Short mmCIF file of C-alpha atoms and ligand atoms in Angstrom, two decimals:
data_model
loop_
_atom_site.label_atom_id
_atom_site.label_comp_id
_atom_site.label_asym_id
_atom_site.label_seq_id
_atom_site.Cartn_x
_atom_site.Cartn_y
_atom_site.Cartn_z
CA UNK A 328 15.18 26.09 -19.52
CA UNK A 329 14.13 22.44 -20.91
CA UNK A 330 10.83 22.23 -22.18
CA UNK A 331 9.19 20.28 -18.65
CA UNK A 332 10.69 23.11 -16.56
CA UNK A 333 8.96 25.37 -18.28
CA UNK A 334 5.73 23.94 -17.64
CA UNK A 335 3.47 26.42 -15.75
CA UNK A 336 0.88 23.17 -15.32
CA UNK A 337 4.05 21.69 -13.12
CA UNK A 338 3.52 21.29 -9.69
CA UNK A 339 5.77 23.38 -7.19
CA UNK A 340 8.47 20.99 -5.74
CA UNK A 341 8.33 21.60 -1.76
CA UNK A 342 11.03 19.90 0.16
CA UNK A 343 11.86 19.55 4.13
CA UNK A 344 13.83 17.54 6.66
CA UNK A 345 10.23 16.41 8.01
CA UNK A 346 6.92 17.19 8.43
CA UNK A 347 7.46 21.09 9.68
CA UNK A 348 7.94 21.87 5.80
CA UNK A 349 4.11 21.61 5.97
CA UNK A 350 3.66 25.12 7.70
CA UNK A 351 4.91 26.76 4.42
CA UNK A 352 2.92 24.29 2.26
CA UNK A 353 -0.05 25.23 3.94
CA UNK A 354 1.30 28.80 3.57
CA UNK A 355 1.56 28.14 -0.30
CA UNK A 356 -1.63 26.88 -0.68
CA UNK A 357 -3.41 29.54 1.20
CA UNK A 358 -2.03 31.90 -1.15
CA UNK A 359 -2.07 29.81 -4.38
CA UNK A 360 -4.62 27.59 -3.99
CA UNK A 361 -4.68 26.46 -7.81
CA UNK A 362 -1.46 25.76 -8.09
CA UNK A 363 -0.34 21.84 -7.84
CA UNK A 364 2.56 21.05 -4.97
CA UNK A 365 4.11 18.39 -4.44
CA UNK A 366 5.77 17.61 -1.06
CA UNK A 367 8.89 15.49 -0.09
CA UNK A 368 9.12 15.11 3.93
CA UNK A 369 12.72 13.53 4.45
CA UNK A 370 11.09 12.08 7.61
CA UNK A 371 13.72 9.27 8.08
CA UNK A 372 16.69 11.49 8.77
CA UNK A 373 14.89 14.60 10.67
CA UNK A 374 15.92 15.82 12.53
CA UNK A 375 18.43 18.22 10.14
CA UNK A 376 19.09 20.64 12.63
CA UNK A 377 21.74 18.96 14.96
CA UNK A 378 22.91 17.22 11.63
CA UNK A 379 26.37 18.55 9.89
CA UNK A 380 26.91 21.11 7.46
CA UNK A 381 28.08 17.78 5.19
CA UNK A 382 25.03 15.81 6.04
CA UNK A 383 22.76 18.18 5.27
CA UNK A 384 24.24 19.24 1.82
CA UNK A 385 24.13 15.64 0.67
CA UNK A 386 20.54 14.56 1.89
CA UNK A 387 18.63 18.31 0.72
CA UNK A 388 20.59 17.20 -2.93
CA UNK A 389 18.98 14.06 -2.68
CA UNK A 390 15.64 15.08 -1.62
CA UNK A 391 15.80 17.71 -4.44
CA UNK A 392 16.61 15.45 -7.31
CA UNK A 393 13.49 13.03 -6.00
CA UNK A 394 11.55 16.22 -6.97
CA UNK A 395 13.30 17.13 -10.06
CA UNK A 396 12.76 14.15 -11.68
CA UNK A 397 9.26 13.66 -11.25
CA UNK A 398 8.89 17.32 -13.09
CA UNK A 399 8.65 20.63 -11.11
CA UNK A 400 8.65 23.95 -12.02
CA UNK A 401 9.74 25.65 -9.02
CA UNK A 402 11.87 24.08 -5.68
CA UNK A 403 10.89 25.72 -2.42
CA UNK A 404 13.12 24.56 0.09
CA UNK A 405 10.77 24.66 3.04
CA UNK A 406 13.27 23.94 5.41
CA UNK A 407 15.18 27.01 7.97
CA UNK A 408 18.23 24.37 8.20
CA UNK A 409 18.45 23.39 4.59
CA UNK A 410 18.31 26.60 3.38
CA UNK A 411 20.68 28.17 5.21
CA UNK A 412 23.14 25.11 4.58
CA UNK A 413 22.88 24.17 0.92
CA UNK A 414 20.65 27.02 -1.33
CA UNK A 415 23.87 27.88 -3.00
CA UNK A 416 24.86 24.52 -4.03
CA UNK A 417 21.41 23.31 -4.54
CA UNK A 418 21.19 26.70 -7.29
CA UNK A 419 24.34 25.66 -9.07
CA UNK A 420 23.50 21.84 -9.06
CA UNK A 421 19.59 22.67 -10.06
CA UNK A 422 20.30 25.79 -12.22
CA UNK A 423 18.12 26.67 -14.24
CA UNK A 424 15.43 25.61 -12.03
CA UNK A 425 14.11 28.69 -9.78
CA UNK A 426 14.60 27.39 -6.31
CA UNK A 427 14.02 29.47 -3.21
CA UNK A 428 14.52 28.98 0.31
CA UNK A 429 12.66 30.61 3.81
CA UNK A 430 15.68 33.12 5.13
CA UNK A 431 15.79 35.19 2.45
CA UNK A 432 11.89 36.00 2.62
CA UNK A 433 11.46 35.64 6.64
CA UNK A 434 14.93 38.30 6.90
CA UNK A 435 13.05 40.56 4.17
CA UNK A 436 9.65 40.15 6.15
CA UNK A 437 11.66 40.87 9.27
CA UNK A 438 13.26 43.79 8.03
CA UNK A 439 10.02 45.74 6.79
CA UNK A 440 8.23 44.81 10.13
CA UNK A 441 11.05 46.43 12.08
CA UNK A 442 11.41 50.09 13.15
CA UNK A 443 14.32 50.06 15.26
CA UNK A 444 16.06 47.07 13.00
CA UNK A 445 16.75 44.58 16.72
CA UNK A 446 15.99 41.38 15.78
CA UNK A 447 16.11 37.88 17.11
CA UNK A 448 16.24 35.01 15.24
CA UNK A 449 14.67 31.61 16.64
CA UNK A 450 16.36 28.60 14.89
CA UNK A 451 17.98 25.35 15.36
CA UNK A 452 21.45 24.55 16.09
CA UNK A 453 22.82 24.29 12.59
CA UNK A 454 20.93 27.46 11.30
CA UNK A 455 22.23 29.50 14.16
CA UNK A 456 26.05 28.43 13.42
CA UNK A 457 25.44 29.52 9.97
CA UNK A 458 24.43 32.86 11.09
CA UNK A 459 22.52 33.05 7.73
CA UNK A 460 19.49 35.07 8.86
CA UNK A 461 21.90 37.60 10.32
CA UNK A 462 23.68 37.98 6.68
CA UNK A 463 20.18 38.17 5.36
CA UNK A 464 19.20 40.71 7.07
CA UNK A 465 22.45 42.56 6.90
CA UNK A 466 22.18 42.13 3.52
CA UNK A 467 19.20 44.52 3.46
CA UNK A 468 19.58 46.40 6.72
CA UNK A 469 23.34 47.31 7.16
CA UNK A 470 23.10 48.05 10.32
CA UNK A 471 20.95 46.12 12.13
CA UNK A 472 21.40 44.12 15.47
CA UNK A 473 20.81 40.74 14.83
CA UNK A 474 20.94 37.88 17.68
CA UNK A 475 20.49 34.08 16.93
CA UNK A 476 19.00 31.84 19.26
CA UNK A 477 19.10 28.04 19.08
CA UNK A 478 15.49 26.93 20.30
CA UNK A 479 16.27 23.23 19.10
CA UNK A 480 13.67 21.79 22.14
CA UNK A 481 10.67 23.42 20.60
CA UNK A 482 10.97 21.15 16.99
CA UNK A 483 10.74 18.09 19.62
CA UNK A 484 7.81 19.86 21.33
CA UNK A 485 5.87 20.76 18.01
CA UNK A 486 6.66 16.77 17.19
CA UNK A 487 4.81 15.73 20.10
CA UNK A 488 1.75 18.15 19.96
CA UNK A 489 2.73 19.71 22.92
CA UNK A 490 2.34 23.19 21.83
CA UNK A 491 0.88 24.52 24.52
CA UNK A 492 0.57 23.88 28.03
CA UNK A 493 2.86 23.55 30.72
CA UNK A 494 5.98 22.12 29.36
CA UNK A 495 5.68 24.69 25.81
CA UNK A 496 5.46 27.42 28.58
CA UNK A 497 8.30 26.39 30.35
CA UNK A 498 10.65 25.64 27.38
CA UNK A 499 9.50 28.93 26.15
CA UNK A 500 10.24 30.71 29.38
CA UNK A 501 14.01 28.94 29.59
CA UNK A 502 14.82 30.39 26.03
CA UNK A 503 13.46 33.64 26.11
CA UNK A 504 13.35 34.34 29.53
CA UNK A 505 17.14 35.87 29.69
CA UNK A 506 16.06 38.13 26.92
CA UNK A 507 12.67 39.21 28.17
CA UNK A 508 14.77 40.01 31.52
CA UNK A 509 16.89 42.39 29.82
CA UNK A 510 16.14 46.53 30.77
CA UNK A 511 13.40 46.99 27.41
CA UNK A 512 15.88 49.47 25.71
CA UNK A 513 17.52 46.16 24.79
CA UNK A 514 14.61 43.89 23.74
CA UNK A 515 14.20 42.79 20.12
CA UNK A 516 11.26 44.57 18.16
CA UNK A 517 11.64 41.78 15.22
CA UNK A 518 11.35 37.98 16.73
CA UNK A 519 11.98 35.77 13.56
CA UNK A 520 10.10 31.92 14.00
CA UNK A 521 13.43 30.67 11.95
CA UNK A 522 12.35 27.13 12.08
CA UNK A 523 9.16 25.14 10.44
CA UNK A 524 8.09 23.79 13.52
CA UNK A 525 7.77 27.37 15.36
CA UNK A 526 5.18 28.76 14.17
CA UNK A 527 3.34 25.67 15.75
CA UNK A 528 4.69 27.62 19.44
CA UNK A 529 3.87 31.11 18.37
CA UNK A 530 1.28 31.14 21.50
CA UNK A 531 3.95 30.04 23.85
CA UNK A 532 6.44 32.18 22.39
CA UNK A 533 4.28 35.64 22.65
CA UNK A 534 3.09 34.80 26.20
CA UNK A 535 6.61 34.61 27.32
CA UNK A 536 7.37 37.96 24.97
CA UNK A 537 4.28 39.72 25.87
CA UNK A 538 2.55 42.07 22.81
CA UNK A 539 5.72 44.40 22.09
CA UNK A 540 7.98 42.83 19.72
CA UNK A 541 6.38 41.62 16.24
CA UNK A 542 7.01 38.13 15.74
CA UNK A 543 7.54 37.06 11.74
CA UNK A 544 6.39 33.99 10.14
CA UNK A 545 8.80 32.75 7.32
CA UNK A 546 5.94 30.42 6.34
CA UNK A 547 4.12 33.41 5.17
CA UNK A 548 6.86 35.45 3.55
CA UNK A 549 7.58 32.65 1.46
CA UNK A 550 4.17 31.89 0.18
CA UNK A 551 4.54 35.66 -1.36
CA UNK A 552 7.56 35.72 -2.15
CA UNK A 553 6.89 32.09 -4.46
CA UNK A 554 3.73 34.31 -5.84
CA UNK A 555 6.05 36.97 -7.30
CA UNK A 556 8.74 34.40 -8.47
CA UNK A 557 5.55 32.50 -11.08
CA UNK A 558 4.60 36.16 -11.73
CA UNK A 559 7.95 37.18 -13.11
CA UNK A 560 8.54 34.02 -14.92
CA UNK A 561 5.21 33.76 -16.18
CA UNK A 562 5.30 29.91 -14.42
CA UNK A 563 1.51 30.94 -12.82
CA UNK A 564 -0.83 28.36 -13.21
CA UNK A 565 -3.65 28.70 -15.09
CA UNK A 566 -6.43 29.83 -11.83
CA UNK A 567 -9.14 27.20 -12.98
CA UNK A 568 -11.88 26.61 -10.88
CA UNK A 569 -10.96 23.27 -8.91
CA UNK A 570 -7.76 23.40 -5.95
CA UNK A 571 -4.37 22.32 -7.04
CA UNK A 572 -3.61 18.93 -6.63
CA UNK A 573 -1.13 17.86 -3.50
CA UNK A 574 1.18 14.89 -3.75
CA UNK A 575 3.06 13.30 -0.41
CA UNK A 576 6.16 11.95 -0.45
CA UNK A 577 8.26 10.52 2.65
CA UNK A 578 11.29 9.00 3.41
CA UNK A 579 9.73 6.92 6.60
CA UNK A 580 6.43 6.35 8.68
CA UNK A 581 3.45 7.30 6.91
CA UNK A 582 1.17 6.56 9.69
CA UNK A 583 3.32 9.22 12.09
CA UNK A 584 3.34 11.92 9.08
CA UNK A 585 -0.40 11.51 8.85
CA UNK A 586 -1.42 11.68 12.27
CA UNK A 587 1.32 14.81 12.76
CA UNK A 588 0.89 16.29 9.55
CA UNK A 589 -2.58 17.41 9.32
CA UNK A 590 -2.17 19.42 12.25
CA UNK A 591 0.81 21.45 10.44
CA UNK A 592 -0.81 21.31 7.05
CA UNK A 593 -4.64 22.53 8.26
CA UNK A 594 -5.47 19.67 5.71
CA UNK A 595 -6.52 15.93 6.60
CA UNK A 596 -4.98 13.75 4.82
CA UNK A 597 -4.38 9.62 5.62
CA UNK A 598 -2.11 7.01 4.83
CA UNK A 599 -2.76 6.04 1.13
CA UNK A 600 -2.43 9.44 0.50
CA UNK A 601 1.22 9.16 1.38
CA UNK A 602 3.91 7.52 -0.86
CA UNK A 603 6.98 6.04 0.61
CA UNK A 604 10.22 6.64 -1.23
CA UNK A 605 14.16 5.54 -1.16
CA UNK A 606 16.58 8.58 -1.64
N1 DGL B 769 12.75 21.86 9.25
C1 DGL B 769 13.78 22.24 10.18
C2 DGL B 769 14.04 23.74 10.10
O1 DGL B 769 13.22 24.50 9.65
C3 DGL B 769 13.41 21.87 11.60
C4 DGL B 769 13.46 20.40 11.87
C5 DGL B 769 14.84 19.83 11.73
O2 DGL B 769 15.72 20.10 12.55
O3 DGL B 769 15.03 19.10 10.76
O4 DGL B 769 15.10 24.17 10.49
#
């Protein structure tokens, strides 16, 4: 490792397509709240999800290096899409640079939640044709029944602020109600919200589900699984008395990001606390 990298007083490098990344900022900062983050929100090319396997690669490498070089210890890659896409190539290009991204943690969550090992996965397009939650969890759980679901509607509806309601019922009810419909020997016990923007939905989503099946955050796996990756590289900040500082970064349209993005990050924040930058 260089010298900067090394830093423990370096913020954490937190990347995403868009403002959904903000769920597993929050997330981070519940669970580290000295530790300094800094955010990129690629906010002029989200959506990733319907994006190419190409596209993808090539922006998350951009959006990383914006982070690298302004000195970060860590990169989480706070996007479903992007990490099932590009971690591999983003390791190699970054190496040595610890960077970790939301399926490994949400399939490891899912897997210890899960008694009889059925789970469904709720992602976007791309993430579902990667099938990378389902080698995740494999990975762990030989066995286990895995089903992906592409729920691409609900990152529109989590956009808007229409997370509940009529129309977050009704998309709800049109992606899950095939599987809810299904004799309960066949339901899921594991529901996996494999996209930023779901855990916005999680009402909608366990109305239409009702109380049985346990539905798993990635947001929150990878706020703990970040905590043991300073612990065992002794990267911790020092816990000082005051909060860790957050910087914003965007690609496009502060005044959107900060009118959306308090609501995801449980933080207000306005306009000149955003910084607009060229990938
Ligand atoms: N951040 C993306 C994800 O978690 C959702 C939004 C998008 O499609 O870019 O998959």
């Amino acid at each position: 490792l260089s010298a900067s990298r090394c830093d423990p007083d370096l913020p954490i490098g937190v990347f995403d397509s868009g403002v959904g990344g903000l769920t597993v900022l929050r997330s981070i900062r519940a669970a580290l709240p000295h530790e300094s983050t800094i955010y990129l929100g690629d906010t002029a090319r989200v959506p990733y999800g319907t994006k190419s396997r190409d596209s993808v690669l090539r922006y998350s490498l951009q959006a990383s290096h914006q982070l690298v070089e302004r000195g970060i210890k860590l990169l989480v890659v706070a996007c479903n899409t992007a990490s099932a896409l590009s971690l591999p190539e983003l390791r190699a290009e970054l190496a040595p640079l610890p960077v970790l991204g939301v399926v490994e943690p949400g399939a490891e969550a899912a897997v210890a939640a899960s008694a009889a090992q059925r789970h469904l996965v709720l992602a976007t397009e791309a993430t579902v044709g990667q099938r990378a939650y389902t080698r995740a969890i494999r990975a762990l759980a030989p066995g286990a029944d895995v089903e992906e679901l592409a729920c691409s509607l609900f990152v529109a509806l989590a956009e808007e602020g229409w997370t509940d309601g009529a129309v977050a019922s009704a998309a709800a009810r049109a992606y899950l109600g095939p599987v809810v419909a299904r004799p309960s020997a066949e339901w899921p016990d594991s529901v996996i919200l494999g996209c930023t923007h779901f855990p916005l939905l999680a009402d909608a989503i366990r109305a239409e589900l009702g109380p049985g099946p346990r539905i798993v955050d990635s947001a929150t796996a990878t706020a703990r699984s970040v905590a043991a990756l300073l612990a065992r590289d002794a990267l911790a900040a020092a816990r000082g008395a005051t909060r860790g500082n957050l910087r914003l970064l965007l690609t496009d349209g502060a005044a959107r990001f900060a009118r959306l993005g308090s609501r995801f990050l449980g933080e207000t924040f306005a306009v000149p606390d955003v910084e607009v930058v060229d990938l």
